[in-house]
PDB file of C-alpha atoms in Angstrom:
ATOM      1  CA  UNK A  28     -57.537 132.771 -52.208  1.00  0.00           C
ATOM      2  CA  UNK A  29     -57.346 130.109 -54.759  1.00  0.00           C
ATOM      3  CA  UNK A  30     -56.754 126.436 -53.839  1.00  0.00           C
ATOM      4  CA  UNK A  31     -55.958 123.421 -55.994  1.00  0.00           C
ATOM      5  CA  UNK A  32     -56.614 120.020 -54.725  1.00  0.00           C
ATOM      6  CA  UNK A  33     -55.102 116.725 -56.302  1.00  0.00           C
ATOM      7  CA  UNK A  34     -56.666 113.746 -54.285  1.00  0.00           C
ATOM      8  CA  UNK A  35     -54.491 111.042 -55.846  1.00  0.00           C
ATOM      9  CA  UNK A  36     -50.918 111.176 -54.522  1.00  0.00           C
ATOM     10  CA  UNK A  37     -49.998 108.006 -56.598  1.00  0.00           C
ATOM     11  CA  UNK A  38     -51.348 106.352 -59.657  1.00  0.00           C
ATOM     12  CA  UNK A  39     -50.197 103.605 -62.030  1.00  0.00           C
ATOM     13  CA  UNK A  40     -51.509 102.408 -65.319  1.00  0.00           C
ATOM     14  CA  UNK A  41     -50.390  99.665 -67.866  1.00  0.00           C
ATOM     15  CA  UNK A  42     -48.675 100.720 -70.855  1.00  0.00           C
ATOM     16  CA  UNK A  43     -51.216 101.432 -73.801  1.00  0.00           C
ATOM     17  CA  UNK A  44     -54.175 101.852 -71.246  1.00  0.00           C
ATOM     18  CA  UNK A  45     -56.092 104.955 -70.358  1.00  0.00           C
ATOM     19  CA  UNK A  46     -55.620 106.787 -66.999  1.00  0.00           C
ATOM     20  CA  UNK A  47     -57.538 109.850 -65.534  1.00  0.00           C
ATOM     21  CA  UNK A  48     -55.992 112.115 -63.091  1.00  0.00           C
ATOM     22  CA  UNK A  49     -58.249 114.188 -60.961  1.00  0.00           C
ATOM     23  CA  UNK A  50     -58.102 117.829 -59.938  1.00  0.00           C
ATOM     24  CA  UNK A  51     -60.489 120.204 -58.192  1.00  0.00           C
ATOM     25  CA  UNK A  52     -60.232 123.826 -57.379  1.00  0.00           C
ATOM     26  CA  UNK A  53     -61.725 126.638 -55.475  1.00  0.00           C
ATOM     27  CA  UNK A  54     -62.300 130.283 -56.771  1.00  0.00           C
ATOM     28  CA  UNK A  55     -64.706 132.928 -56.899  1.00  0.00           C
ATOM     29  CA  UNK A  56     -63.587 134.190 -60.053  1.00  0.00           C
ATOM     30  CA  UNK A  57     -65.131 133.795 -63.367  1.00  0.00           C
ATOM     31  CA  UNK A  58     -62.310 134.144 -65.971  1.00  0.00           C
ATOM     32  CA  UNK A  59     -59.257 132.097 -65.330  1.00  0.00           C
ATOM     33  CA  UNK A  60     -57.028 129.443 -66.990  1.00  0.00           C
ATOM     34  CA  UNK A  61     -56.244 125.856 -66.033  1.00  0.00           C
ATOM     35  CA  UNK A  62     -53.212 123.861 -66.782  1.00  0.00           C
ATOM     36  CA  UNK A  63     -51.732 120.391 -66.401  1.00  0.00           C
ATOM     37  CA  UNK A  64     -48.030 120.344 -66.178  1.00  0.00           C
ATOM     38  CA  UNK A  65     -45.583 117.453 -66.108  1.00  0.00           C
ATOM     39  CA  UNK A  66     -42.505 117.137 -64.129  1.00  0.00           C
ATOM     40  CA  UNK A  67     -40.365 114.208 -64.951  1.00  0.00           C
ATOM     41  CA  UNK A  68     -37.585 112.893 -62.632  1.00  0.00           C
ATOM     42  CA  UNK A  69     -35.346 115.363 -64.596  1.00  0.00           C
ATOM     43  CA  UNK A  70     -37.456 118.088 -62.854  1.00  0.00           C
ATOM     44  CA  UNK A  71     -38.148 120.377 -65.835  1.00  0.00           C
ATOM     45  CA  UNK A  72     -41.670 121.269 -65.584  1.00  0.00           C
ATOM     46  CA  UNK A  73     -43.450 120.878 -69.060  1.00  0.00           C
ATOM     47  CA  UNK A  74     -46.777 122.210 -70.148  1.00  0.00           C
ATOM     48  CA  UNK A  75     -49.260 119.320 -71.235  1.00  0.00           C
ATOM     49  CA  UNK A  76     -52.417 121.177 -71.696  1.00  0.00           C
ATOM     50  CA  UNK A  77     -54.216 124.315 -70.976  1.00  0.00           C
ATOM     51  CA  UNK A  78     -57.948 125.303 -70.755  1.00  0.00           C
ATOM     52  CA  UNK A  79     -59.655 128.709 -70.785  1.00  0.00           C
ATOM     53  CA  UNK A  80     -62.451 128.821 -68.242  1.00  0.00           C
ATOM     54  CA  UNK A  81     -64.686 130.815 -70.743  1.00  0.00           C
ATOM     55  CA  UNK A  82     -64.499 127.798 -73.327  1.00  0.00           C
ATOM     56  CA  UNK A  83     -66.910 125.059 -72.895  1.00  0.00           C
ATOM     57  CA  UNK A  84     -65.109 122.837 -75.214  1.00  0.00           C
ATOM     58  CA  UNK A  85     -62.611 120.541 -73.588  1.00  0.00           C
ATOM     59  CA  UNK A  86     -59.037 120.944 -74.590  1.00  0.00           C
ATOM     60  CA  UNK A  87     -57.209 118.070 -76.375  1.00  0.00           C
ATOM     61  CA  UNK A  88     -53.605 117.653 -77.234  1.00  0.00           C
ATOM     62  CA  UNK A  89     -52.767 114.486 -79.029  1.00  0.00           C
ATOM     63  CA  UNK A  90     -53.351 111.575 -76.338  1.00  0.00           C
ATOM     64  CA  UNK A  91     -54.046 114.182 -73.707  1.00  0.00           C
ATOM     65  CA  UNK A  92     -57.602 115.570 -73.066  1.00  0.00           C
ATOM     66  CA  UNK A  93     -59.254 117.286 -70.147  1.00  0.00           C
ATOM     67  CA  UNK A  94     -62.711 116.869 -68.748  1.00  0.00           C
ATOM     68  CA  UNK A  95     -63.468 120.652 -67.551  1.00  0.00           C
ATOM     69  CA  UNK A  96     -66.673 120.888 -65.383  1.00  0.00           C
ATOM     70  CA  UNK A  97     -66.870 124.720 -64.421  1.00  0.00           C
ATOM     71  CA  UNK A  98     -69.807 124.375 -62.224  1.00  0.00           C
ATOM     72  CA  UNK A  99     -68.294 121.637 -60.315  1.00  0.00           C
ATOM     73  CA  UNK A 100     -64.874 123.205 -60.347  1.00  0.00           C
ATOM     74  CA  UNK A 101     -63.261 120.032 -61.591  1.00  0.00           C
ATOM     75  CA  UNK A 102     -60.483 119.745 -64.184  1.00  0.00           C
ATOM     76  CA  UNK A 103     -59.334 116.095 -64.942  1.00  0.00           C
ATOM     77  CA  UNK A 104     -56.671 115.050 -67.162  1.00  0.00           C
ATOM     78  CA  UNK A 105     -57.144 111.722 -69.487  1.00  0.00           C
ATOM     79  CA  UNK A 106     -54.091 110.284 -71.008  1.00  0.00           C
ATOM     80  CA  UNK A 107     -54.849 107.617 -73.581  1.00  0.00           C
ATOM     81  CA  UNK A 108     -52.559 105.031 -74.927  1.00  0.00           C
ATOM     82  CA  UNK A 109     -50.122 105.578 -71.943  1.00  0.00           C
ATOM     83  CA  UNK A 110     -46.490 105.238 -72.793  1.00  0.00           C
ATOM     84  CA  UNK A 111     -43.527 104.754 -70.563  1.00  0.00           C
ATOM     85  CA  UNK A 112     -42.443 108.381 -71.154  1.00  0.00           C
ATOM     86  CA  UNK A 113     -45.652 109.443 -69.472  1.00  0.00           C
ATOM     87  CA  UNK A 114     -44.216 108.529 -66.025  1.00  0.00           C
ATOM     88  CA  UNK A 115     -43.767 111.682 -64.108  1.00  0.00           C
ATOM     89  CA  UNK A 116     -45.419 113.887 -61.636  1.00  0.00           C
ATOM     90  CA  UNK A 117     -48.327 115.804 -62.865  1.00  0.00           C
ATOM     91  CA  UNK A 118     -49.386 119.090 -61.524  1.00  0.00           C
ATOM     92  CA  UNK A 119     -52.751 120.676 -61.988  1.00  0.00           C
ATOM     93  CA  UNK A 120     -52.460 124.415 -61.932  1.00  0.00           C
ATOM     94  CA  UNK A 121     -54.835 127.463 -61.799  1.00  0.00           C
ATOM     95  CA  UNK A 122     -54.000 130.949 -63.095  1.00  0.00           C
ATOM     96  CA  UNK A 123     -56.071 133.827 -61.967  1.00  0.00           C
ATOM     97  CA  UNK A 124     -56.666 137.248 -63.285  1.00  0.00           C
ATOM     98  CA  UNK A 125     -53.716 138.639 -61.167  1.00  0.00           C
ATOM     99  CA  UNK A 126     -51.405 136.442 -63.236  1.00  0.00           C
ATOM    100  CA  UNK A 127     -50.725 134.200 -60.283  1.00  0.00           C
ATOM    101  CA  UNK A 128     -50.282 130.456 -60.388  1.00  0.00           C
ATOM    102  CA  UNK A 129     -51.583 128.233 -58.039  1.00  0.00           C
ATOM    103  CA  UNK A 130     -50.421 124.424 -58.072  1.00  0.00           C
ATOM    104  CA  UNK A 131     -51.862 121.265 -56.566  1.00  0.00           C
ATOM    105  CA  UNK A 132     -49.547 118.961 -54.672  1.00  0.00           C
ATOM    106  CA  UNK A 133     -49.160 116.546 -57.628  1.00  0.00           C
ATOM    107  CA  UNK A 134     -50.007 113.073 -58.722  1.00  0.00           C
ATOM    108  CA  UNK A 135     -47.092 110.703 -59.314  1.00  0.00           C
ATOM    109  CA  UNK A 136     -47.914 108.678 -62.117  1.00  0.00           C
ATOM    110  CA  UNK A 137     -46.093 105.258 -63.081  1.00  0.00           C
ATOM    111  CA  UNK A 138     -46.647 103.683 -66.492  1.00  0.00           C
ATOM    112  CA  UNK A 139     -45.959  99.875 -66.120  1.00  0.00           C
ATOM    113  CA  UNK A 140     -44.652  98.004 -69.088  1.00  0.00           C
TER     114      UNK A 140
ATOM    115  CA  UNK B   8     -35.911 129.812 -79.828  1.00  0.00           C
ATOM    116  CA  UNK B   9     -33.990 129.604 -76.422  1.00  0.00           C
ATOM    117  CA  UNK B  10     -35.783 128.144 -73.531  1.00  0.00           C
ATOM    118  CA  UNK B  11     -35.637 129.346 -69.871  1.00  0.00           C
ATOM    119  CA  UNK B  12     -32.336 128.747 -68.293  1.00  0.00           C
ATOM    120  CA  UNK B  13     -31.419 128.926 -64.655  1.00  0.00           C
ATOM    121  CA  UNK B  14     -28.030 128.836 -62.884  1.00  0.00           C
ATOM    122  CA  UNK B  15     -26.651 127.472 -60.723  1.00  0.00           C
ATOM    123  CA  UNK B  16     -27.891 123.797 -60.873  1.00  0.00           C
ATOM    124  CA  UNK B  17     -27.196 123.092 -57.401  1.00  0.00           C
ATOM    125  CA  UNK B  18     -26.143 125.124 -54.360  1.00  0.00           C
ATOM    126  CA  UNK B  19     -25.196 124.510 -50.768  1.00  0.00           C
ATOM    127  CA  UNK B  20     -25.283 127.425 -48.211  1.00  0.00           C
ATOM    128  CA  UNK B  21     -25.356 127.547 -44.440  1.00  0.00           C
ATOM    129  CA  UNK B  22     -27.915 129.055 -42.289  1.00  0.00           C
ATOM    130  CA  UNK B  23     -27.776 132.969 -42.084  1.00  0.00           C
ATOM    131  CA  UNK B  24     -25.935 133.180 -45.423  1.00  0.00           C
ATOM    132  CA  UNK B  25     -27.396 134.904 -48.476  1.00  0.00           C
ATOM    133  CA  UNK B  26     -27.850 133.421 -51.847  1.00  0.00           C
ATOM    134  CA  UNK B  27     -28.643 134.686 -55.399  1.00  0.00           C
ATOM    135  CA  UNK B  28     -30.192 132.563 -58.099  1.00  0.00           C
ATOM    136  CA  UNK B  29     -30.218 133.696 -61.666  1.00  0.00           C
ATOM    137  CA  UNK B  30     -32.844 133.038 -64.628  1.00  0.00           C
ATOM    138  CA  UNK B  31     -32.859 133.961 -68.194  1.00  0.00           C
ATOM    139  CA  UNK B  32     -36.262 134.100 -69.767  1.00  0.00           C
ATOM    140  CA  UNK B  33     -37.228 132.435 -72.993  1.00  0.00           C
ATOM    141  CA  UNK B  34     -36.628 134.546 -75.953  1.00  0.00           C
ATOM    142  CA  UNK B  35     -39.642 136.998 -76.459  1.00  0.00           C
ATOM    143  CA  UNK B  36     -40.816 136.778 -72.971  1.00  0.00           C
ATOM    144  CA  UNK B  37     -40.903 139.911 -70.746  1.00  0.00           C
ATOM    145  CA  UNK B  38     -42.436 138.441 -67.685  1.00  0.00           C
ATOM    146  CA  UNK B  39     -40.540 136.146 -64.910  1.00  0.00           C
ATOM    147  CA  UNK B  40     -42.030 134.267 -62.008  1.00  0.00           C
ATOM    148  CA  UNK B  41     -40.354 132.490 -59.188  1.00  0.00           C
ATOM    149  CA  UNK B  42     -41.541 129.503 -57.347  1.00  0.00           C
ATOM    150  CA  UNK B  43     -40.235 127.448 -54.420  1.00  0.00           C
ATOM    151  CA  UNK B  44     -41.020 123.755 -54.579  1.00  0.00           C
ATOM    152  CA  UNK B  45     -40.310 121.890 -51.389  1.00  0.00           C
ATOM    153  CA  UNK B  46     -39.646 118.213 -51.723  1.00  0.00           C
ATOM    154  CA  UNK B  47     -42.783 116.216 -52.556  1.00  0.00           C
ATOM    155  CA  UNK B  48     -44.929 119.421 -52.882  1.00  0.00           C
ATOM    156  CA  UNK B  49     -46.090 121.568 -55.761  1.00  0.00           C
ATOM    157  CA  UNK B  50     -44.607 124.817 -56.514  1.00  0.00           C
ATOM    158  CA  UNK B  51     -45.394 127.877 -54.295  1.00  0.00           C
ATOM    159  CA  UNK B  52     -45.452 131.256 -55.948  1.00  0.00           C
ATOM    160  CA  UNK B  53     -42.882 133.640 -54.559  1.00  0.00           C
ATOM    161  CA  UNK B  54     -43.387 136.789 -56.870  1.00  0.00           C
ATOM    162  CA  UNK B  55     -43.450 137.832 -60.436  1.00  0.00           C
ATOM    163  CA  UNK B  56     -41.544 140.662 -62.395  1.00  0.00           C
ATOM    164  CA  UNK B  57     -42.808 142.376 -65.315  1.00  0.00           C
ATOM    165  CA  UNK B  58     -40.871 145.304 -66.956  1.00  0.00           C
ATOM    166  CA  UNK B  59     -38.348 145.365 -64.055  1.00  0.00           C
ATOM    167  CA  UNK B  60     -41.025 145.919 -61.560  1.00  0.00           C
ATOM    168  CA  UNK B  61     -42.662 143.439 -58.918  1.00  0.00           C
ATOM    169  CA  UNK B  62     -45.948 142.498 -60.320  1.00  0.00           C
ATOM    170  CA  UNK B  63     -47.439 140.190 -57.645  1.00  0.00           C
ATOM    171  CA  UNK B  64     -46.171 138.345 -54.565  1.00  0.00           C
ATOM    172  CA  UNK B  65     -47.082 135.216 -52.675  1.00  0.00           C
ATOM    173  CA  UNK B  66     -46.911 134.648 -49.080  1.00  0.00           C
ATOM    174  CA  UNK B  67     -42.940 134.806 -48.643  1.00  0.00           C
ATOM    175  CA  UNK B  68     -41.236 137.177 -46.167  1.00  0.00           C
ATOM    176  CA  UNK B  69     -39.334 140.216 -47.239  1.00  0.00           C
ATOM    177  CA  UNK B  70     -35.981 138.292 -47.120  1.00  0.00           C
ATOM    178  CA  UNK B  71     -37.032 136.841 -50.496  1.00  0.00           C
ATOM    179  CA  UNK B  72     -36.296 139.666 -52.948  1.00  0.00           C
ATOM    180  CA  UNK B  73     -35.880 139.788 -56.570  1.00  0.00           C
ATOM    181  CA  UNK B  74     -34.721 141.868 -59.729  1.00  0.00           C
ATOM    182  CA  UNK B  75     -35.564 141.843 -63.371  1.00  0.00           C
ATOM    183  CA  UNK B  76     -33.103 143.494 -65.761  1.00  0.00           C
ATOM    184  CA  UNK B  77     -33.609 145.289 -69.169  1.00  0.00           C
ATOM    185  CA  UNK B  78     -33.008 141.950 -71.076  1.00  0.00           C
ATOM    186  CA  UNK B  79     -35.843 140.440 -68.968  1.00  0.00           C
ATOM    187  CA  UNK B  80     -33.486 138.091 -67.066  1.00  0.00           C
ATOM    188  CA  UNK B  81     -34.056 137.885 -63.333  1.00  0.00           C
ATOM    189  CA  UNK B  82     -32.455 137.232 -59.938  1.00  0.00           C
ATOM    190  CA  UNK B  83     -33.985 135.729 -56.863  1.00  0.00           C
ATOM    191  CA  UNK B  84     -32.131 136.799 -53.621  1.00  0.00           C
ATOM    192  CA  UNK B  85     -32.625 135.250 -50.242  1.00  0.00           C
ATOM    193  CA  UNK B  86     -31.211 136.789 -47.162  1.00  0.00           C
ATOM    194  CA  UNK B  87     -30.719 135.247 -43.829  1.00  0.00           C
ATOM    195  CA  UNK B  88     -31.083 131.597 -45.077  1.00  0.00           C
ATOM    196  CA  UNK B  89     -33.140 129.248 -42.960  1.00  0.00           C
ATOM    197  CA  UNK B  90     -33.074 125.306 -43.018  1.00  0.00           C
ATOM    198  CA  UNK B  91     -36.629 125.452 -44.450  1.00  0.00           C
ATOM    199  CA  UNK B  92     -35.457 127.434 -47.500  1.00  0.00           C
ATOM    200  CA  UNK B  93     -33.933 124.129 -48.694  1.00  0.00           C
ATOM    201  CA  UNK B  94     -35.998 123.539 -51.994  1.00  0.00           C
ATOM    202  CA  UNK B  95     -35.987 123.489 -55.791  1.00  0.00           C
ATOM    203  CA  UNK B  96     -36.429 127.081 -56.938  1.00  0.00           C
ATOM    204  CA  UNK B  97     -38.161 127.349 -60.336  1.00  0.00           C
ATOM    205  CA  UNK B  98     -38.227 130.191 -62.727  1.00  0.00           C
ATOM    206  CA  UNK B  99     -40.813 130.615 -65.446  1.00  0.00           C
ATOM    207  CA  UNK B 100     -41.220 133.082 -68.130  1.00  0.00           C
ATOM    208  CA  UNK B 101     -44.296 134.274 -70.194  1.00  0.00           C
ATOM    209  CA  UNK B 102     -45.352 137.247 -72.360  1.00  0.00           C
ATOM    210  CA  UNK B 103     -48.154 139.494 -72.249  1.00  0.00           C
ATOM    211  CA  UNK B 104     -49.333 137.610 -75.475  1.00  0.00           C
ATOM    212  CA  UNK B 105     -49.626 134.250 -73.631  1.00  0.00           C
ATOM    213  CA  UNK B 106     -50.807 133.169 -70.147  1.00  0.00           C
ATOM    214  CA  UNK B 107     -48.720 130.089 -70.418  1.00  0.00           C
ATOM    215  CA  UNK B 108     -45.598 130.018 -68.334  1.00  0.00           C
ATOM    216  CA  UNK B 109     -42.470 128.093 -69.364  1.00  0.00           C
ATOM    217  CA  UNK B 110     -40.378 126.676 -66.783  1.00  0.00           C
ATOM    218  CA  UNK B 111     -36.653 126.391 -66.409  1.00  0.00           C
ATOM    219  CA  UNK B 112     -35.036 123.405 -64.902  1.00  0.00           C
ATOM    220  CA  UNK B 113     -34.576 124.862 -61.415  1.00  0.00           C
ATOM    221  CA  UNK B 114     -31.895 125.408 -58.945  1.00  0.00           C
ATOM    222  CA  UNK B 115     -31.644 122.986 -56.068  1.00  0.00           C
ATOM    223  CA  UNK B 116     -30.757 124.794 -52.753  1.00  0.00           C
ATOM    224  CA  UNK B 117     -29.534 123.119 -49.826  1.00  0.00           C
ATOM    225  CA  UNK B 118     -29.305 125.025 -46.547  1.00  0.00           C
ATOM    226  CA  UNK B 119     -27.306 123.324 -43.786  1.00  0.00           C
TER     227      UNK B 119
END
């Protein structure tokens, strides 16, 4: 079974600063996908960024980028130039070849004005 | 493009009752997955439906069942409700062309 671990239950960052959220996972599969989802207080889960395991290049989406270390099974999210609207719960997720998603327990990020 | 919608938004039931939650998938998507998200936790996979058939199931008892209709909308049914079933139930849709799941706003179920 796959497991996803987010070791930082809560984090905070000053507006305009950079913050990194950590995620590790455990799997015996070689082909899979990794995601970061954001869940604001309004509760709708929104895709932030995705990474295919077979791609060595780290995914980037505007202010959001990942550091994917396949051998270490690590998948951290970096948010640059943090904005107040980035305040939310962030979930790391793993998608296996059976099309099943496994989510971590989340990191609550607060951007401080 | 219409996003994923869920109904109802909130629901209150008593222990032992049955409940049906509904989900309309995003336009062009043929796969629907259901998740249970307890307070302060990450979503837990319940099951997935593809072309009206169950296509994978998480560690949930048989009293959690589902349906998918020809228009790819879906229902989640929970029988014999227990207090621990109180949670946010999320529906997500995807297509065979994309591995990304798009989530609905969820249904908050409270079991008293």
